[in-house]
Short mmCIF file of C-alpha atoms and ligand atoms in Angstrom, two decimals:
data_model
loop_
_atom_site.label_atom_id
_atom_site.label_comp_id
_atom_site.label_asym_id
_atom_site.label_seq_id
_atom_site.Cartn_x
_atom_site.Cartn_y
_atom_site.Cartn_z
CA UNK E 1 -18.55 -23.80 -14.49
CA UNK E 2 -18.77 -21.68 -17.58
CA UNK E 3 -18.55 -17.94 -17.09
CA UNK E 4 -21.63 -15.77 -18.92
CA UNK E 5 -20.75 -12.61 -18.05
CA UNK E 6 -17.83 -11.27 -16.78
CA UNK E 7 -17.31 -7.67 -15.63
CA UNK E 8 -13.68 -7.10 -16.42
CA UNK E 9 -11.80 -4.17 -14.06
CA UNK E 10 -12.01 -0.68 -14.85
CA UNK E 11 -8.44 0.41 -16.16
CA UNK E 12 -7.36 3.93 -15.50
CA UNK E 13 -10.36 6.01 -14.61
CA UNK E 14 -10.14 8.52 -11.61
CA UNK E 15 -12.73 9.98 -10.69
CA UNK E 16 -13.24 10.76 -6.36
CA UNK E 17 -11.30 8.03 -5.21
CA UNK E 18 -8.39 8.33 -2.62
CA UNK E 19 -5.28 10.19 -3.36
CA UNK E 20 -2.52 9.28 -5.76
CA UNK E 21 0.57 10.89 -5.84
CA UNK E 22 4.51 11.15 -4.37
CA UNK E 23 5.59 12.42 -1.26
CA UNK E 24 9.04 13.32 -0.40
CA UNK E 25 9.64 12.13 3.03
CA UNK E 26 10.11 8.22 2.71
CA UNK E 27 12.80 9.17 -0.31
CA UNK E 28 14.60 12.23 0.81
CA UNK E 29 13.40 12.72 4.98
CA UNK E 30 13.51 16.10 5.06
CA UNK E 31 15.90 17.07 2.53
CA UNK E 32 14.15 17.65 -0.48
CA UNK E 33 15.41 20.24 -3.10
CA UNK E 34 14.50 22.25 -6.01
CA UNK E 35 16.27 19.90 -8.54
CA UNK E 36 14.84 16.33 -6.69
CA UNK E 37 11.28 17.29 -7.45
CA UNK E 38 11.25 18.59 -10.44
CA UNK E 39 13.40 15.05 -11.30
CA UNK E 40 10.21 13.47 -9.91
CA UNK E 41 7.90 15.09 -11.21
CA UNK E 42 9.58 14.39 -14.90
CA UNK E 43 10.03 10.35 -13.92
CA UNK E 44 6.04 10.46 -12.80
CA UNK E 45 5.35 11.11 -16.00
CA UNK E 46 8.01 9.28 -18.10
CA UNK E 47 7.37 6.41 -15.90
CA UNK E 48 4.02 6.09 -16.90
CA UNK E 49 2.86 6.98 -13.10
CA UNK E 50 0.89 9.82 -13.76
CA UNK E 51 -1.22 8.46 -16.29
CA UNK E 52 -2.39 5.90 -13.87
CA UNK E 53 -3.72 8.04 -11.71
CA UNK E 54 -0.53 9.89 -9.53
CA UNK E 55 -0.99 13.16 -9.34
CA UNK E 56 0.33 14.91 -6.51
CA UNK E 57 4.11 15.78 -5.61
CA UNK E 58 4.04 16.34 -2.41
CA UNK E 59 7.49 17.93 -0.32
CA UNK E 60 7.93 17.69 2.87
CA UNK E 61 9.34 18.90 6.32
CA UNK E 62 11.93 21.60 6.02
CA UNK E 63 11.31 23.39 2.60
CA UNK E 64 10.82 26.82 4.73
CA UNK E 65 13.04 29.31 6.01
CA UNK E 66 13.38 29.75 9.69
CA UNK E 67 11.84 33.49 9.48
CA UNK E 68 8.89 34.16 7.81
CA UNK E 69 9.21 37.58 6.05
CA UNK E 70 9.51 39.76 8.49
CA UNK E 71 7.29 42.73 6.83
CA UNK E 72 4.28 40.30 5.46
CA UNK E 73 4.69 37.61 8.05
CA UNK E 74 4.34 35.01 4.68
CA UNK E 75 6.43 31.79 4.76
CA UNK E 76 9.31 31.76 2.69
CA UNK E 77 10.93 28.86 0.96
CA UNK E 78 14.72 27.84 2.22
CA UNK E 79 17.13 29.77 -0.33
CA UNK E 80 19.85 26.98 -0.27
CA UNK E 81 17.41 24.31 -1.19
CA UNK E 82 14.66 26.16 -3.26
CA UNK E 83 16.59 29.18 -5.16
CA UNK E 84 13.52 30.16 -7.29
CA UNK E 85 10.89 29.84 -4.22
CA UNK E 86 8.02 27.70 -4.64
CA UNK E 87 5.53 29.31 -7.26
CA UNK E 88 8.33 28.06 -9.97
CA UNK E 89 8.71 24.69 -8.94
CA UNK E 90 4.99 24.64 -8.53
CA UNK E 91 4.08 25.57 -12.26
CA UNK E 92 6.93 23.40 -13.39
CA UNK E 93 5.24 20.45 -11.70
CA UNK E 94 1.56 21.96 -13.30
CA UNK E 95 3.28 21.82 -16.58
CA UNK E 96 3.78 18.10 -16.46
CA UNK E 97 0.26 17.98 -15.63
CA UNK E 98 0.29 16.64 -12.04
CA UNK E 99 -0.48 18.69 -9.13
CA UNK E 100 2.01 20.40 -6.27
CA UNK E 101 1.69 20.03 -2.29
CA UNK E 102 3.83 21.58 0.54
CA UNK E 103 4.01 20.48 4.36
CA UNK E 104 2.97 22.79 7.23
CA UNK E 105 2.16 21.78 11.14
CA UNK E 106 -1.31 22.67 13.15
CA UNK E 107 1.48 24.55 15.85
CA UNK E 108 3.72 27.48 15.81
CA UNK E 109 6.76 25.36 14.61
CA UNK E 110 6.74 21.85 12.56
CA UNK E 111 7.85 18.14 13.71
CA UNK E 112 11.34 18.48 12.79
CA UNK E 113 11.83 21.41 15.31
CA UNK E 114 12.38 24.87 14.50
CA UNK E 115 10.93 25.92 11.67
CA UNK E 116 7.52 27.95 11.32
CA UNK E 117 3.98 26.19 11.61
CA UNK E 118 0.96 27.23 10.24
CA UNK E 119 -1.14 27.57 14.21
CA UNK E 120 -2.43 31.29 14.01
CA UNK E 121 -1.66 32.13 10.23
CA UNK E 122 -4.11 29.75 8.55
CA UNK E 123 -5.85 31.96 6.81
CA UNK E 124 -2.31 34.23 5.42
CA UNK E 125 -0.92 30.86 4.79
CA UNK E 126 -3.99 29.65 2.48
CA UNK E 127 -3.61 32.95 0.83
CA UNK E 128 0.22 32.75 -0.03
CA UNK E 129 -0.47 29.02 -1.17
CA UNK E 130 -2.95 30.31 -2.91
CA UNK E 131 -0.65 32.62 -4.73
CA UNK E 132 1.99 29.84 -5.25
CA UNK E 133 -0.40 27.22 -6.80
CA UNK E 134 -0.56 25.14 -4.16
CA UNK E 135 -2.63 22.11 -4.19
CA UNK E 136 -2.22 19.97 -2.09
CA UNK E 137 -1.29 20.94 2.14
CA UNK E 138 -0.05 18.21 4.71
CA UNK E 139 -0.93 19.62 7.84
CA UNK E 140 1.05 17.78 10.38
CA UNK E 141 0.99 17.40 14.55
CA UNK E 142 3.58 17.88 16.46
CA UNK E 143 4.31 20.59 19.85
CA UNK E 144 0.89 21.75 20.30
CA UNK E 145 1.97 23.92 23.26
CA UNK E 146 3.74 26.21 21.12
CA UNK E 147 7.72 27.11 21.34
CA UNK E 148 8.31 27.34 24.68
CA UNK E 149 7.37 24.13 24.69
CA UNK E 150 9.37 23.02 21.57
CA UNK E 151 11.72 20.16 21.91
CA UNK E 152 10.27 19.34 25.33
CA UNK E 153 7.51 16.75 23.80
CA UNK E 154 6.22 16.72 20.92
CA UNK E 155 2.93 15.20 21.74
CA UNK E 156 2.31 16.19 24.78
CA UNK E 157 -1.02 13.83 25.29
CA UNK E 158 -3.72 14.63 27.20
CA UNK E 159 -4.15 11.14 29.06
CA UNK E 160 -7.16 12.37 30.89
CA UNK E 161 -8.94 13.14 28.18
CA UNK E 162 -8.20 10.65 25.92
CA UNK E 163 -9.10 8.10 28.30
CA UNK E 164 -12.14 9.70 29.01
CA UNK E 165 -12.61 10.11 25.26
CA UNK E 166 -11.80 6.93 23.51
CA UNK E 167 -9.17 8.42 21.60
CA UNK E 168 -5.82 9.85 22.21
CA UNK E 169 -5.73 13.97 22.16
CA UNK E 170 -3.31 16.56 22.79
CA UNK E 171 -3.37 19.49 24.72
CA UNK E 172 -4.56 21.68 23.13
CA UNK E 173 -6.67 19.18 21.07
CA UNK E 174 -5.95 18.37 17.67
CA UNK E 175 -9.80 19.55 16.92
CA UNK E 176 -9.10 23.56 18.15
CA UNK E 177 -5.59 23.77 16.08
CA UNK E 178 -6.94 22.27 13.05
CA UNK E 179 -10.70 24.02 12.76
CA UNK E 180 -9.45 26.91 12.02
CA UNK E 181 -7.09 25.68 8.72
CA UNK E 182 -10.16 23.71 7.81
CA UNK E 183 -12.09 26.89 7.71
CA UNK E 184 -8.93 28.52 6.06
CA UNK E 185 -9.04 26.01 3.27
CA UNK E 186 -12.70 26.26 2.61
CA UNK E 187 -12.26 30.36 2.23
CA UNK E 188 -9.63 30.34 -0.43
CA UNK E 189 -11.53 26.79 -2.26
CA UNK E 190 -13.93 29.25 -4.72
CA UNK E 191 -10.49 29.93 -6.07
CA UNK E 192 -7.92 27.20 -5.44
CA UNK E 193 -9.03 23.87 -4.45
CA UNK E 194 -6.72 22.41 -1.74
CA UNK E 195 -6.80 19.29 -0.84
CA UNK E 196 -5.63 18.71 3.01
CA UNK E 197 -4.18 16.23 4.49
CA UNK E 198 -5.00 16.22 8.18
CA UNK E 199 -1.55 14.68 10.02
CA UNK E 200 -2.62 13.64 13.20
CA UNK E 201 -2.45 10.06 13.32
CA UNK E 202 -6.21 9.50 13.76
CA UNK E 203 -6.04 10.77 16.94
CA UNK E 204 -9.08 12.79 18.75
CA UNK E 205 -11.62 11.57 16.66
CA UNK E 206 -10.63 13.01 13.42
CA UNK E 207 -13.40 11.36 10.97
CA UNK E 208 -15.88 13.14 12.99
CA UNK E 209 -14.86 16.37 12.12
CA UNK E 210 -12.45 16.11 9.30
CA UNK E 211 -14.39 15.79 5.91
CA UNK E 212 -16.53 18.71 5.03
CA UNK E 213 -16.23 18.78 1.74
CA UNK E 214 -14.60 15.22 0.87
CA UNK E 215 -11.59 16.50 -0.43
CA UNK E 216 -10.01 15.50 2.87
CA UNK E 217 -7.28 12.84 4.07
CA UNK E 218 -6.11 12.32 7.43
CA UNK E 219 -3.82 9.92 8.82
CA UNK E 220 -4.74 6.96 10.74
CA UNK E 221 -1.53 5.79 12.21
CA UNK E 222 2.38 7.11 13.56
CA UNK E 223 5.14 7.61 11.04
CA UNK E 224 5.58 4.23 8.75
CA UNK E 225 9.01 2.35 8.39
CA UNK E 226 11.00 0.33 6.13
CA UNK E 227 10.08 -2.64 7.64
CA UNK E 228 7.38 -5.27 7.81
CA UNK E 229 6.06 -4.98 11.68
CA UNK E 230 5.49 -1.16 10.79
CA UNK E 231 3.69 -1.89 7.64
CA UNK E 232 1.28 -4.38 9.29
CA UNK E 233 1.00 -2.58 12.36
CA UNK E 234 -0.11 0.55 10.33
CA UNK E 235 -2.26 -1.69 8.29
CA UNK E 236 -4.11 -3.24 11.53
CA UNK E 237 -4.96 0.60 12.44
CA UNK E 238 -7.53 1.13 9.30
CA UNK E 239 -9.21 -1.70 9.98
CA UNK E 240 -12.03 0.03 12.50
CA UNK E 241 -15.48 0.66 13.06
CA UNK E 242 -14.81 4.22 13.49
CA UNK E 243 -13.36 4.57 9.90
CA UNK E 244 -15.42 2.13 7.89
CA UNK E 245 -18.47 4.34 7.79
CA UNK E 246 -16.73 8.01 7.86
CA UNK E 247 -14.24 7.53 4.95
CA UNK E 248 -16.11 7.68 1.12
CA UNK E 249 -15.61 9.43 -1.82
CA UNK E 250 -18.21 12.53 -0.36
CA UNK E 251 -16.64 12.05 2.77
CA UNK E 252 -12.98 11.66 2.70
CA UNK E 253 -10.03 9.19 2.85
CA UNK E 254 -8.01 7.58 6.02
CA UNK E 255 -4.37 6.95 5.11
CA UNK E 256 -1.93 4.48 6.56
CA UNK E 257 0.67 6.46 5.46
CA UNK E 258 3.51 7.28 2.57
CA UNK E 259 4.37 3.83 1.00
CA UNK E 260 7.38 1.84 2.27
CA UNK E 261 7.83 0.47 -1.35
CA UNK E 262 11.42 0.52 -3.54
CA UNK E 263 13.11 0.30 -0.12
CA UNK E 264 14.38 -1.89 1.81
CA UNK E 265 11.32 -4.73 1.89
CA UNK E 266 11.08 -8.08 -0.01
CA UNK E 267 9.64 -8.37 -3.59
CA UNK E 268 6.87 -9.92 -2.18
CA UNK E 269 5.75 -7.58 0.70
CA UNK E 270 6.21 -4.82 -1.46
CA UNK E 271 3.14 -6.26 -2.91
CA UNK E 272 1.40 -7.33 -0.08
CA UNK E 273 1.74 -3.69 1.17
CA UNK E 274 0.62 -1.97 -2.24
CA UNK E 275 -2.33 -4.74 -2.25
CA UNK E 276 -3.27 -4.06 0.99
CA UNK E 277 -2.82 0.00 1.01
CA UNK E 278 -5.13 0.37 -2.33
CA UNK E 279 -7.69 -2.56 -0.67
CA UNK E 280 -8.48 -0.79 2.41
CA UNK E 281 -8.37 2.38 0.54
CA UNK E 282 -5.79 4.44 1.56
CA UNK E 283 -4.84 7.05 -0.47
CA UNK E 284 -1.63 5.88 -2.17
CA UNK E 285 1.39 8.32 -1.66
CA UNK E 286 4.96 6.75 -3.62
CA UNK E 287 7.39 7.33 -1.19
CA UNK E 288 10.84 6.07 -3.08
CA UNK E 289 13.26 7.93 -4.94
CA UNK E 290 11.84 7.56 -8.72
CA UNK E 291 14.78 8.98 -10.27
CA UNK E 292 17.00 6.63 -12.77
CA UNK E 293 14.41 3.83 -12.35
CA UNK E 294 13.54 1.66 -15.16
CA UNK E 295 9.44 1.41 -16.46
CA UNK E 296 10.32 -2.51 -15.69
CA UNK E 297 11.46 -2.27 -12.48
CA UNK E 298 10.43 -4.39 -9.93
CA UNK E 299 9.20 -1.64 -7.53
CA UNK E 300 7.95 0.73 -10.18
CA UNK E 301 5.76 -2.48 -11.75
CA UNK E 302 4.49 -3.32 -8.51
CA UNK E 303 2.79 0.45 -8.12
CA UNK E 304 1.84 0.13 -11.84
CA UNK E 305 -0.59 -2.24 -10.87
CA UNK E 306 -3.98 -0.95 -12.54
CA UNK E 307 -6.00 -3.95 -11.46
CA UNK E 308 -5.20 -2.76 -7.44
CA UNK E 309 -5.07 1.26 -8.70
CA UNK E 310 -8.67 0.45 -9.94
CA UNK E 311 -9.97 -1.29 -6.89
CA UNK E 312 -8.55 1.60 -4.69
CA UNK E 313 -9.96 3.84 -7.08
CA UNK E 314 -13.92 1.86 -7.27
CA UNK E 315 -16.60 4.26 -6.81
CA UNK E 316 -18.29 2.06 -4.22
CA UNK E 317 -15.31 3.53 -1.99
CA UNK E 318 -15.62 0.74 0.89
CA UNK E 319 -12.35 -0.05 2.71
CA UNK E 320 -11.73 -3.70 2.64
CA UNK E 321 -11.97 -5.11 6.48
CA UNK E 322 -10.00 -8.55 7.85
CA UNK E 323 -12.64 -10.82 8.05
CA UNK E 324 -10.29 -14.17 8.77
CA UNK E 325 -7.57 -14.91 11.23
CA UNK E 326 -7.47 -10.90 12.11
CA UNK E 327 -4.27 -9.70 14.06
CA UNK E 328 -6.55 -6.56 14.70
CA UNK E 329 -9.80 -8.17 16.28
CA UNK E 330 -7.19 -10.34 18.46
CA UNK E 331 -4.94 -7.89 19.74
CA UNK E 332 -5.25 -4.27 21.00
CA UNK E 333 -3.44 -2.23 18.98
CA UNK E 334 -4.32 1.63 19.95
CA UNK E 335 -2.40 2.90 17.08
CA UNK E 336 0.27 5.53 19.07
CA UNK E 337 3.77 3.46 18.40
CA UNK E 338 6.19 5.26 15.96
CA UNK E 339 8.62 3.18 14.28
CA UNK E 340 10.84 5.69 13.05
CA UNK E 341 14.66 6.57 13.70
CA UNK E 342 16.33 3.42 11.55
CA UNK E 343 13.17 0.87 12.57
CA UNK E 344 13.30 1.04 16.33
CA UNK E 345 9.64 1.14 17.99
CA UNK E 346 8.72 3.38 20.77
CA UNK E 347 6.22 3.28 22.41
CA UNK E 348 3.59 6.55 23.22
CA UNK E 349 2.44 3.38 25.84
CA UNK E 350 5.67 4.70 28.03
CA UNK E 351 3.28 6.64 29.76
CA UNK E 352 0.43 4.90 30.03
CA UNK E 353 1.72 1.21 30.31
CA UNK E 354 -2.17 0.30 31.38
CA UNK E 355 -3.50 0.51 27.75
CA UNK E 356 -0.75 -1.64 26.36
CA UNK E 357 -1.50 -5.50 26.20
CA UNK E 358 1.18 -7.23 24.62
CA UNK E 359 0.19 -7.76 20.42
CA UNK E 360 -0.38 -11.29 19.30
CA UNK E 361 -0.09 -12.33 16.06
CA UNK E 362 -2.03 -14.69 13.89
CA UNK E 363 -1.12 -16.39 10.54
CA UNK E 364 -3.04 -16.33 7.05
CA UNK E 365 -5.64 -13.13 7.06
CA UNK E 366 -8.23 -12.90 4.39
CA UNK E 367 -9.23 -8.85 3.80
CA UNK E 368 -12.85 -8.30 1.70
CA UNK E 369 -14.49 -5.24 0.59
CA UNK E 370 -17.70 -5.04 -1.65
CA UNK E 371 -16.95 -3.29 -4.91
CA UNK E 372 -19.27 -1.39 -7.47
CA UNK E 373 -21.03 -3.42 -9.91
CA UNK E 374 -21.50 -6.31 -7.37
CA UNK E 375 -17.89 -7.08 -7.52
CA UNK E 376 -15.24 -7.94 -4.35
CA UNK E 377 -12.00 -7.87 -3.95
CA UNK E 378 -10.43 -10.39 -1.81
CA UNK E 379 -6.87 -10.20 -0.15
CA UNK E 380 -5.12 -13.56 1.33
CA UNK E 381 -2.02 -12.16 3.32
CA UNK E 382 0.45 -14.84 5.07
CA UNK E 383 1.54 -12.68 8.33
CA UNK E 384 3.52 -15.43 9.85
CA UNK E 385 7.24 -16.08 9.56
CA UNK E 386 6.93 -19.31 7.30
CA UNK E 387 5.04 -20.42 4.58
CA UNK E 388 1.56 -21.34 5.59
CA UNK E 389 -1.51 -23.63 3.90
CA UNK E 390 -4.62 -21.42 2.93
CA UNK E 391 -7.76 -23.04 2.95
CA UNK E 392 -11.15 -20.67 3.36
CA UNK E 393 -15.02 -20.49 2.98
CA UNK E 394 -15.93 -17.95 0.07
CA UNK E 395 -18.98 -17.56 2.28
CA UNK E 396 -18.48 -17.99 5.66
CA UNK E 397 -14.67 -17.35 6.17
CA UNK E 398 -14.36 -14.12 3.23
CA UNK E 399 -18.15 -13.19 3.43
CA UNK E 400 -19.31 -13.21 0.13
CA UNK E 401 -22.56 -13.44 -0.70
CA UNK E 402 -24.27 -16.36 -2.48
CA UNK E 403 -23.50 -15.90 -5.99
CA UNK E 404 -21.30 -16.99 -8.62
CA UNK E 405 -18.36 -15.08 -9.99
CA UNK E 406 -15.28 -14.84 -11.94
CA UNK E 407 -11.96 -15.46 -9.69
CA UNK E 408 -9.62 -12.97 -11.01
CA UNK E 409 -5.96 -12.65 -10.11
CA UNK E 410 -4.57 -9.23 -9.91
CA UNK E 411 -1.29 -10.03 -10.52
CA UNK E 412 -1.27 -12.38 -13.05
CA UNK E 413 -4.19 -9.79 -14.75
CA UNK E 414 -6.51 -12.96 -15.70
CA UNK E 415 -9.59 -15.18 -14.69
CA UNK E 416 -8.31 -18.52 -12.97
CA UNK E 417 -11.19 -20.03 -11.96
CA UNK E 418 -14.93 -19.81 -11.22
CA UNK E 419 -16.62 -19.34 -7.53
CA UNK E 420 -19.93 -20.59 -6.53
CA UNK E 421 -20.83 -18.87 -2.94
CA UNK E 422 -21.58 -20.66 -0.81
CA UNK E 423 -20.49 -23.89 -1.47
CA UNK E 424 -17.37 -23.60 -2.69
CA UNK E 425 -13.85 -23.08 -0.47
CA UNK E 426 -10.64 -22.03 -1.36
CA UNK E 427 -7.46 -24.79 -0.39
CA UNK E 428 -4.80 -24.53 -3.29
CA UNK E 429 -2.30 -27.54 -3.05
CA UNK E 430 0.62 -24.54 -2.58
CA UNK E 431 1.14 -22.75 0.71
CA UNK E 432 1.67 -19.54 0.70
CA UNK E 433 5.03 -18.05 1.49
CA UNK E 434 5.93 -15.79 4.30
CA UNK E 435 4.25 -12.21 3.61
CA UNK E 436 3.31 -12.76 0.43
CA UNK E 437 -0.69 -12.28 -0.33
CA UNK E 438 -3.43 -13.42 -3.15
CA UNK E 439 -5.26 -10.80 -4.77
CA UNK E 440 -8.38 -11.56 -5.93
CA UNK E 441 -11.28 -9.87 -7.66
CA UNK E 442 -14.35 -11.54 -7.61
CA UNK E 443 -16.83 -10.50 -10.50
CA UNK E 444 -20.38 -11.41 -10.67
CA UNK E 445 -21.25 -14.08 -13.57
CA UNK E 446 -24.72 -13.25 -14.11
CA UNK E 447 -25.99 -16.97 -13.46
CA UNK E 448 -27.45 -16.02 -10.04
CA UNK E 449 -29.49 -12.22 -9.49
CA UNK E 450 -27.32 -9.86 -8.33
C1 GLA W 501 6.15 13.71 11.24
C2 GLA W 501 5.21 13.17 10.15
C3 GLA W 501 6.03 12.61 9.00
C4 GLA W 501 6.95 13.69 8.43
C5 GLA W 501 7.83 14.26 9.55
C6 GLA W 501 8.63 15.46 9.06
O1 GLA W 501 6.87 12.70 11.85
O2 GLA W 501 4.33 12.21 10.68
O3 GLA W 501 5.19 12.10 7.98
O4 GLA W 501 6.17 14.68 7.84
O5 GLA W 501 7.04 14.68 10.67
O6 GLA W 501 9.35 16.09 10.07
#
């Protein structure tokens, strides 16, 4: 069938989409320095990375001091690893024209431990990153009952309630240690806009209270890990009711986490994870050391994608949802296992073994969102351990309406067929190999009314 008109992918442009940027913690855990960002922050732009669209540089756990200073009660940076303090580093990284972030915790000390939280300073702490240039603030979750609780658990989850509630919560909930940074944000925005990213692992109902003003992020799942299981398992936790209709560009983004590509995954589920991540609409966080890499290597190409960047990007801002052979509609999956410490799981479940069915696991998933323009992006993802035949209904099986479009691949950046919704399927003669996807963009022809 002979293509009219095809609406070719928007390239580079950026306008409220999710997040872009780098974030220290999958490359250097929590031992960032001085010297490693500002590295970064050079290779995001000789790399090419910022002009696609990354933007923030985000450090971690453990750039503070133990003490804050003792006469102003403001943070200070660690003297060993940040010799100049932070408002240096921070214009260095404004002078490559990206934008800085730091790391706090919504308690009186932060997930690694013992060093100093932002719970009852929000509004000195907004101040002094106002006065630093800050940007960006990760607001993370952990000992909510303060330091004479430290160390004893660092969730400490209010079963009760979160049974009661539909969604786990700590005690105190994540809702009365967060409000008040919110609020602390919105005071300093007339002159600093900070974005904040709320770290609480979608628990107690964060989209309902998160996004006031859209420039908001907040994590839907535990810490990701270098491994496939914890990819997919953080994958399986965007794909809810609860986020579909709160995340937007007005409203505010819901992140599966810092990506686990350039580490220790295949070629090929590096890509399935970058496809997936900037399909559902996560905001897209580099998470590998970008230091002495090469413009053609294979990691650095793989986040170079544009086609993916701009579907993350679209201003129609809908998350793509599993609409085929979904591990997520056939499994529970609660979204409270870390998969940290070297890949090992644990389960939150210890304590609750009730709400834990064992996870199933199905085979060849197809992931659809609508785009802008009448457009849809389409993801094919083999979960299974072998190779696997894919054979789906545009219409029925990936849910696009009746229609016909141009099939374009996003990774080999051209058209490769036509399809006509709904009679045709999709059944290529190849099978697709273990954890490797098909990326699709489906763009309206102009032969039927859109
Ligand atoms: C938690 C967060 C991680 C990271 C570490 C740092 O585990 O979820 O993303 O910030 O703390 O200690």
């Amino acid at each position: 069938m002979l293509a009219l008109t095809v609406i070719l992918p928007a390239t580079s442009s950026i306008v409220s989409g999710p997040q872009l940027g780098w974030g220290s913690y999958n490359a250097f855990g929590v031992d960032a320095t001085d010297g490693q960002v500002r590295d970064t922050a050079d290779a995001m732009v000789n790399l090419g990375l910022a002009s696609l669209g990354y933007r923030f540089v985000l450090i971690d756990d453990q750039w503070q001091s133990k003490d804050r200073d003792p006469e102003t009660g403001k943070l200070v940076a660690n003297p060993s690893k940040f010799p100049h303090g932070i408002k240096p580093l921070a214009d260095y990284v404004h002078s490559k024209g990206l934008l800085f972030g730091l790391y706090s915790n919504a308690a009186e000390v932060t997930c690694s431990g013992s060093l100093p939280g932002h719970l009852g300073n929000e509004a000195l702490d907004a101040e002094t990153f106002v006065e630093w240039g800050v940007d960006y603030l990760k607001s993370d979750n952990c000992y909510p009952q303060g330091v004479d609780n430290t160390n004893v658990d660092k969730y400490t989850i209010a079963w009760a309630k979160s049974l009661w509630d539909g969604g786990v919560v700590q005690s105190p909930s994540e809702r009365e240690r967060y409000l008040p940074m919110v609020a602390a944000i919105e005071a300093v925005r007339p002159r600093r806009n900070i974005t904040l990213e709320l770290c609480l692992y979608g628990w107690d109902h964060v989209e309902k209270w998160a996004s006031t003003t859209g420039d908001h992020l907040w994590r839907a799942t535990q810490d990701i890990a270098d491994n496939w299981p914890s990819v997919t398992y953080n994958l399986d936790c965007l794909d809810t009711d609860r986020f579909y209709d709160t995340s937007g560009p007005s409203k505010g983004w819901a992140y599966g986490d810092a990506l686990q590509v350039g580490h220790s995954l295949s070629t090929s589920e590096q890509r399935s994870h970058f496809a997936l991540w900037a399909a559902t609409k996560s905001p897209l966080f580099l998470g590998f050391d970008l230091r002495g890499r090469a413009k053609n290597d294979s990691s650095v190409v793989t986040v170079s994608n544009r086609d993916l960047i701009a579907v993350n990007q679209d201003l129609n801002g809908k998350p793509a949802r599993c609409v085929m052979g979904c591990t997520s509609k056939t499994t529970k999956v609660l979204c409270a296992e870390w998969w940290g410490g070297g890949g090992q799981r644990r389960e939150l479940s210890a304590r609750e073994p009730s709400l834990w069915p064992p996870r199933g696991s199905t085979k060849v998933e197809v992931w659809t969102a609508a785009l802008s323009g009448g457009a849809h992006v389409v993801i094919v993802v083999n979960r299974a351990d072998g190779d696997e035949v894919v054979k789906f209904d545009w219409s029925t099986d990936a849910m696009i309406p009746a229609g016909c479009f141009a099939l374009y691949d996003m990774w080999a950046h051209a058209v490769v067929g036509n399809v006509t919704s709904p009679l045709d399927e999709y059944a290529p003669s190849a099978k697709l190999a273990s954890h490797a996807h098909l990326a699709f963009r489906l763009d309206p022809v102009g032969l039927y009314p859109r």
